[in-house]
Coordinates of C-alpha atoms in Angstrom, one line a residue:
X1 CA -0.3 -0.2 0.2
X2 CA 2.7 2.3 0.5
X3 CA 4.3 2.1 -2.6
X4 CA 0.8 2.3 -4.7
X5 CA 0.8 6.4 -3.7
X6 CA 3.9 7.6 -4.3
X7 CA 3.6 6.6 -7.4
X8 CA 0.1 7.4 -8.0
X9 CA 0.9 11.0 -7.2
X10 CA 4.5 10.5 -9.7
X11 CA 2.4 10.0 -12.4
X12 CA -0.4 12.3 -12.0
X13 CA 2.5 15.0 -11.9
X14 CA 4.2 13.9 -14.9
X15 CA 0.5 13.6 -16.5
X16 CA 0.1 17.6 -15.4
X17 CA 3.9 18.3 -16.8
X18 CA 2.8 19.4 -20.5
X19 CA -0.7 21.7 -18.8
X20 CA 2.1 23.3 -16.1
X21 CA 4.8 23.8 -18.7
X22 CA 1.4 25.4 -21.2
X23 CA 0.4 27.1 -18.4
X24 CA 4.2 29.6 -17.4
X25 CA 4.7 29.5 -21.4
X26 CA 1.6 32.2 -22.1
X27 CA 1.7 35.5 -21.6
X28 CA 0.0 36.3 -18.1
X29 CA -3.6 38.3 -18.4
X30 CA -5.5 40.0 -15.4
X31 CA -9.0 41.2 -16.5
X32 CA -9.4 44.5 -16.5
X33 CA -11.5 46.6 -13.8
X34 CA -15.1 47.4 -15.4
X35 CA -16.4 50.3 -13.6
X36 CA -20.0 50.2 -12.7
X37 CA -22.4 52.0 -15.7
X38 CA -23.6 54.3 -12.6
X39 CA -20.8 54.7 -10.8
X40 CA -20.1 56.9 -14.8
X41 CA -23.5 58.4 -14.5
X42 CA -23.7 59.8 -11.1
X43 CA -20.1 60.8 -12.0
X44 CA -22.1 63.4 -15.0
X45 CA -24.8 64.0 -12.9
X46 CA -22.3 65.8 -10.4
X47 CA -20.9 67.7 -12.3
X48 CA -23.8 68.7 -13.8
X49 CA -24.7 70.0 -10.5
X50 CA -21.6 71.3 -9.8
X51 CA -22.2 73.7 -12.5
X52 CA -25.9 73.6 -11.4
X53 CA -24.1 75.9 -8.0
X54 CA -21.5 77.9 -9.3
X55 CA -23.6 79.5 -11.8
X56 CA -26.6 80.8 -9.8
X57 CA -24.6 82.9 -7.8
X58 CA -23.1 84.8 -11.5
X59 CA -26.5 84.7 -12.0
X60 CA -27.8 86.5 -9.2
X61 CA -24.6 88.9 -9.4
X62 CA -25.2 90.1 -12.3
X63 CA -29.2 90.7 -12.0
X64 CA -28.1 93.3 -9.0
X65 CA -26.0 95.3 -11.5
X66 CA -28.9 94.9 -13.9
X67 CA -32.3 93.2 -14.0
X68 CA -31.4 91.3 -17.5
X69 CA -27.8 90.8 -17.0
X70 CA -28.0 87.0 -15.8
X71 CA -30.5 86.2 -18.3
X72 CA -29.0 87.2 -21.2
X73 CA -25.0 86.6 -20.5
X74 CA -26.3 82.5 -18.9
X75 CA -24.5 81.1 -22.2
X76 CA -21.0 83.0 -22.0
X77 CA -21.3 81.8 -18.1
X78 CA -21.8 78.2 -18.6
X79 CA -19.0 78.6 -20.9
X80 CA -16.8 80.1 -19.0
X81 CA -17.4 78.0 -15.8
X82 CA -17.5 74.9 -18.1
X83 CA -13.8 75.8 -19.5
X84 CA -12.5 76.5 -15.9
X85 CA -14.1 73.5 -14.9
X86 CA -12.6 71.7 -17.9
X87 CA -8.9 73.4 -17.6
X88 CA -8.7 72.5 -14.0
X89 CA -10.5 68.9 -13.7
X90 CA -9.6 66.7 -16.9
X91 CA -5.9 69.3 -18.3
X92 CA -4.5 68.8 -15.3
X93 CA -5.9 65.9 -13.6
X94 CA -7.3 63.7 -16.4
X95 CA -10.6 64.2 -14.2
X96 CA -13.7 65.0 -14.1
X97 CA -14.7 66.3 -10.6
X98 CA -17.6 63.9 -10.5
X99 CA -15.5 61.3 -11.4
X100 CA -13.0 62.0 -8.9
X101 CA -15.8 61.6 -6.2
X102 CA -16.3 58.3 -7.6
X103 CA -13.1 56.7 -8.0
X104 CA -12.8 57.2 -11.5
X105 CA -9.9 58.9 -14.1
X106 CA -9.8 59.1 -18.0
X107 CA -7.6 56.9 -20.2
X108 CA -7.4 56.6 -24.2
X109 CA -8.7 53.5 -25.8
X110 CA -8.5 54.6 -29.4
X111 CA -5.0 53.6 -30.6
X112 CA -4.5 57.2 -33.5
X113 CA -4.8 59.7 -30.0
X114 CA -2.3 57.6 -27.9
X115 CA 0.7 57.7 -30.2
X116 CA 0.7 61.2 -30.0
X117 CA 3.7 63.4 -28.8
X118 CA 2.5 66.3 -26.8
X119 CA 0.7 65.8 -24.1
X120 CA -1.1 67.8 -21.5
X121 CA -0.2 68.2 -17.1
X122 CA -3.0 64.9 -16.5
X123 CA -0.7 62.8 -19.1
X124 CA -3.7 62.7 -22.4
X125 CA -3.0 63.9 -25.4
X126 CA -2.9 68.1 -25.7
X127 CA -5.5 67.9 -29.0
X128 CA -7.6 64.7 -27.9
X129 CA -8.6 67.1 -25.1
X130 CA -8.6 70.3 -27.3
X131 CA -10.2 68.8 -29.5
X132 CA -12.5 67.2 -26.6
X133 CA -13.0 70.4 -24.8
X134 CA -14.2 72.6 -27.9
X135 CA -16.6 69.1 -29.1
X136 CA -18.2 69.2 -25.4
X137 CA -18.4 73.3 -24.1
X138 CA -17.6 75.2 -27.5
X139 CA -20.0 73.6 -29.6
X140 CA -23.1 73.8 -27.7
X141 CA -21.8 77.2 -26.8
X142 CA -23.1 78.3 -30.5
X143 CA -26.0 76.0 -30.9
X144 CA -27.1 78.2 -27.8
X145 CA -26.6 80.5 -29.2
X146 CA -28.0 80.0 -32.8
X147 CA -30.7 78.9 -31.6
X148 CA -31.9 81.6 -29.4
X149 CA -30.9 84.0 -32.2
X150 CA -33.4 81.7 -34.6
X151 CA -36.6 81.9 -31.9
X152 CA -36.1 85.6 -31.4
X153 CA -36.1 86.4 -35.3
X154 CA -38.5 84.4 -35.8
X155 CA -36.6 81.6 -38.2
X156 CA -39.3 78.9 -37.7
X157 CA -42.3 81.2 -39.5
X158 CA -40.5 82.5 -41.3
X159 CA -41.8 81.1 -45.4
X160 CA -40.7 77.9 -46.8
X161 CA -38.8 79.5 -49.4
X162 CA -36.6 81.4 -47.1
X163 CA -32.8 81.6 -46.2
X164 CA -33.9 81.7 -42.5
X165 CA -36.6 79.0 -42.8
X166 CA -34.1 76.0 -45.2
X167 CA -31.5 77.2 -42.2
X168 CA -34.2 76.5 -39.0
X169 CA -34.6 73.2 -40.8
X170 CA -31.8 72.2 -41.6
X171 CA -30.8 73.0 -37.8
X172 CA -33.9 71.5 -36.4
X173 CA -32.2 67.9 -38.9
X174 CA -28.8 68.1 -37.1
X175 CA -30.4 68.2 -33.6
X176 CA -32.6 64.6 -34.2
X177 CA -29.6 63.3 -35.7
X178 CA -27.6 64.6 -33.1
X179 CA -30.5 62.8 -30.0
X180 CA -31.1 60.0 -32.1
X181 CA -26.7 58.9 -32.4
X182 CA -26.8 60.0 -28.5
X183 CA -29.6 58.0 -28.1
X184 CA -27.9 54.9 -30.0
X185 CA -24.6 55.2 -27.8
X186 CA -26.5 55.6 -24.2
X187 CA -27.9 52.2 -25.8
X188 CA -24.6 50.5 -26.0
X189 CA -23.2 52.0 -23.3
X190 CA -25.6 50.3 -20.8
X191 CA -25.1 47.7 -22.8
X192 CA -21.0 47.3 -22.7
X193 CA -20.8 49.7 -20.1
X194 CA -17.3 51.3 -22.3
X195 CA -17.8 55.0 -23.5
X196 CA -20.1 56.9 -21.4
X197 CA -21.1 59.8 -23.5
X198 CA -21.3 60.4 -27.8
X199 CA -18.9 62.8 -27.4
X200 CA -16.3 60.1 -25.2
X201 CA -16.6 57.1 -28.3
X202 CA -15.9 59.8 -31.0
X203 CA -12.2 60.0 -29.1
X204 CA -11.8 56.9 -26.9
X205 CA -12.2 58.8 -23.6
X206 CA -13.2 56.0 -21.7
X207 CA -13.2 56.1 -17.5
X208 CA -11.4 53.4 -15.5
X209 CA -11.6 52.8 -12.1
X210 CA -8.3 53.9 -10.3
X211 CA -7.6 51.4 -8.1
X212 CA -7.6 47.9 -9.7
X213 CA -9.6 46.2 -7.1
X214 CA -13.1 47.9 -7.7
X215 CA -14.8 48.5 -4.7
X216 CA -18.7 50.1 -4.3
X217 CA -17.7 52.9 -2.1
X218 CA -17.7 56.8 -2.6
X219 CA -15.0 59.0 -1.8
X220 CA -16.9 61.3 0.8
X221 CA -13.5 63.9 0.8
X222 CA -15.7 66.5 -1.2
X223 CA -18.7 65.2 0.4
X224 CA -17.6 66.3 3.4
X225 CA -15.8 69.6 2.7
X226 CA -19.8 70.9 0.8
X227 CA -20.8 70.0 4.2
X228 CA -18.7 71.6 5.9
X229 CA -19.1 74.9 3.9
X230 CA -22.4 75.0 3.8
X231 CA -22.3 74.3 7.2
X232 CA -20.1 77.6 7.6
X233 CA -21.7 79.5 5.4
X234 CA -25.4 79.1 7.4
X235 CA -23.7 80.1 10.1
X236 CA -22.4 83.5 8.2
X237 CA -25.8 84.0 7.1
X238 CA -27.3 83.5 10.8
X239 CA -24.4 86.4 11.9
X240 CA -24.0 88.7 9.8
X241 CA -28.0 90.7 10.8
X242 CA -26.5 90.7 14.2
X243 CA -23.3 92.6 12.8
X244 CA -24.2 96.5 12.7
X245 CA -22.3 97.3 10.1
X246 CA -22.3 100.8 9.5
X247 CA -21.3 101.7 13.1
X248 CA -18.0 99.2 12.5
X249 CA -17.6 101.1 9.5
X250 CA -18.2 104.7 12.1
X251 CA -16.2 102.8 14.1
X252 CA -13.1 102.7 11.8
X253 CA -13.2 106.0 10.4
X254 CA -12.8 107.5 13.2
X255 CA -10.1 105.6 14.6
X256 CA -8.5 105.9 11.3
X257 CA -8.9 109.2 11.5
X258 CA -7.7 109.6 15.4
X259 CA -4.5 108.4 14.7
X260 CA -1.4 110.5 13.5
X261 CA 2.1 108.2 11.9
X262 CA 3.5 111.3 12.7
X263 CA 3.5 112.2 15.7
X264 CA 5.1 108.4 16.3
X265 CA 8.2 109.3 15.0
X266 CA 11.3 111.5 16.5
X267 CA 10.4 115.1 15.2
X268 CA 11.8 117.8 16.8
X269 CA 10.1 120.6 18.8
X270 CA 10.1 123.0 16.6
X271 CA 9.0 121.6 14.6
X272 CA 6.3 119.5 15.4
X273 CA 4.0 123.1 14.9
X274 CA 5.2 123.4 12.0
X275 CA 3.0 119.5 10.7
X276 CA 0.6 120.1 13.2
X277 CA 0.9 118.5 16.1
X278 CA 1.6 120.4 19.2
X279 CA -0.6 120.3 21.6
X280 CA -0.5 124.1 22.2
X281 CA -2.2 124.5 19.0
X282 CA -4.1 121.4 19.6
X283 CA -5.1 123.5 22.9
X284 CA -5.6 126.3 20.5
X285 CA -7.7 125.3 17.9
X286 CA -9.8 123.3 20.5
X287 CA -11.1 126.5 21.8
X288 CA -12.4 127.8 18.1
X289 CA -14.1 124.8 17.7
X290 CA -17.7 126.2 16.6
X291 CA -20.3 124.4 14.5
X292 CA -22.2 124.8 11.9
X293 CA -25.2 127.1 13.9
X294 CA -22.8 128.2 16.6
X295 CA -24.1 132.0 15.5
X296 CA -28.1 131.1 15.2
X297 CA -29.5 133.1 18.6
X298 CA -29.6 131.8 22.3
X299 CA -33.8 132.0 21.1
X300 CA -33.9 128.8 18.6
X301 CA -33.5 125.2 17.9
X302 CA -30.5 124.3 16.3
X303 CA -31.6 120.9 15.8
X304 CA -35.3 122.4 14.3
X305 CA -33.0 124.9 12.1
X306 CA -31.1 122.2 10.6
X307 CA -33.9 120.0 9.4
X308 CA -36.1 122.9 8.5
X309 CA -33.0 124.0 5.9
X310 CA -32.2 120.1 5.3
X311 CA -35.9 120.2 3.5
X312 CA -36.0 123.2 2.2
X313 CA -33.5 122.1 0.4
X314 CA -34.2 119.3 -1.0
X315 CA -37.4 121.4 -1.7
X316 CA -35.5 123.6 -4.4
X317 CA -32.9 121.6 -5.7
X318 CA -31.6 118.4 -5.4
X319 CA -27.4 120.2 -4.8
X320 CA -29.3 122.7 -2.8
X321 CA -28.3 120.5 0.4
X322 CA -24.3 120.7 -0.2
X323 CA -25.3 124.8 -0.1
X324 CA -27.0 125.0 3.3
X325 CA -24.1 123.3 4.6
X326 CA -21.3 125.2 3.1
X327 CA -23.5 128.4 3.9
X328 CA -24.0 127.3 7.7
X329 CA -20.5 126.8 7.8
X330 CA -19.3 130.0 7.3
X331 CA -18.8 132.2 9.6
X332 CA -20.9 134.9 8.0
X333 CA -23.9 133.4 8.1
X334 CA -26.0 135.1 10.4
X335 CA -29.9 134.4 12.4
X336 CA -31.8 136.4 10.8
X337 CA -31.8 134.6 7.2
X338 CA -32.8 131.5 9.1
X339 CA -36.1 131.2 10.1
X340 CA -37.7 131.5 13.5
X341 CA -37.7 128.2 15.0
X342 CA -38.8 129.1 19.9
X343 CA -37.9 126.1 21.9
X344 CA -40.0 124.4 22.9
X345 CA -39.6 122.6 26.3
X346 CA -36.2 124.1 26.5
X347 CA -33.3 121.3 27.8
X348 CA -30.0 122.2 28.6
X349 CA -27.3 119.8 27.6
X350 CA -23.7 119.6 29.5
X351 CA -22.0 121.7 26.7
X352 CA -24.1 124.7 28.6
X353 CA -26.2 124.7 25.2
X354 CA -30.3 125.3 25.3
X355 CA -32.1 122.2 22.3
X356 CA -35.9 121.4 22.6
X357 CA -36.2 118.4 24.5
X358 CA -38.3 116.5 21.9
X359 CA -35.1 117.0 19.4
X360 CA -32.0 116.5 21.8
X361 CA -33.4 114.0 22.9
X362 CA -33.7 111.9 19.7
X363 CA -31.0 112.6 18.5
X364 CA -29.1 110.9 21.7
X365 CA -31.2 107.8 21.2
X366 CA -30.5 107.9 17.2
X367 CA -26.7 108.5 18.0
X368 CA -27.1 105.6 20.8
X369 CA -28.8 103.7 18.4
X370 CA -26.2 103.9 15.7
X371 CA -23.3 102.6 18.0
X372 CA -20.9 106.0 16.6
X373 CA -20.6 107.7 19.6
X374 CA -22.0 110.0 21.8
X375 CA -23.9 113.3 19.6
X376 CA -22.2 116.2 18.8
X377 CA -23.2 119.6 19.6
X378 CA -24.2 121.5 15.9
X379 CA -23.1 124.6 18.2
X380 CA -19.7 124.2 19.7
X381 CA -19.1 120.1 18.6
X382 CA -19.2 119.1 22.3
X383 CA -19.7 115.6 22.5
X384 CA -23.5 116.0 24.8
X385 CA -23.3 113.9 27.8

């Protein structure tokens, strides 16, 4: 029994030698992994949604400038965005953003394009990418513009002998032919899963998985980034209404106005009065401060006079308010030139001047609500407490 078992295995080994030699001599072939059809279709849908997301804020921004710009220049916006997306995706990396989300990349299966010497940064032939971009980006733009021009000029309603009617019929036939070819190409794609669109089939571009082992998983890096950005924008939309931009702008302007860069330089003391940095001169100017209504009679309210002058100026001419302010700021302005505004419920402010209680209270409340600090007196420009 012990002598028959080795003979049996030896006989089987000898019989298998020709087959083993044939396997060793045959070229090793690994099965080509095929991407899932649903992944390729999802990548195309993701690219379309990305274009819509980027185009929407630009269209709204143009509508704010002029109401018709967003609609009139929509094809140009789509052309610009598609060109930028194509450059930063296909040209540089060899895959669209939707394909990256599905762990796919583009490969050239046509031998006519694979032997081209000039390569793009993505490793694909330059001529192939330029031709593919012209067919998928420029041609749809010209088609959209031509169709909109034909509809606006009533080409379909022209007589049958007119050139415009013939051009419209030719355009319709080309559109029908393109639709039929796209349908056939899509059916073939569903059969073998090689070429997703008609343009990819013409140029031999096919999507292949980045890794050899195809797994039914989606790359969530871009999705997580989009979710973080969406949450951040939602937080900003909630936070911005709580920020008083007018008060912030006013404080920045006041802070910049109070800063004197020359005061921090080592300038000799005898040069400082020439540059307006002397404290004595500043105190003299402080004592000589006068408001726009400094010469108004003490029996009248300066706030009422200011509001009346502004109202009359707006009724006379658009630029009359500026002239009234210049007139009020000049020292030659006399109280007789202004209408009489008696004091109603007089109130003495912290600077010693008298106003109507309602007027000065309204000014102080407005200044506090705007966040600009204290309201300045119209007679001496001193802050009113």
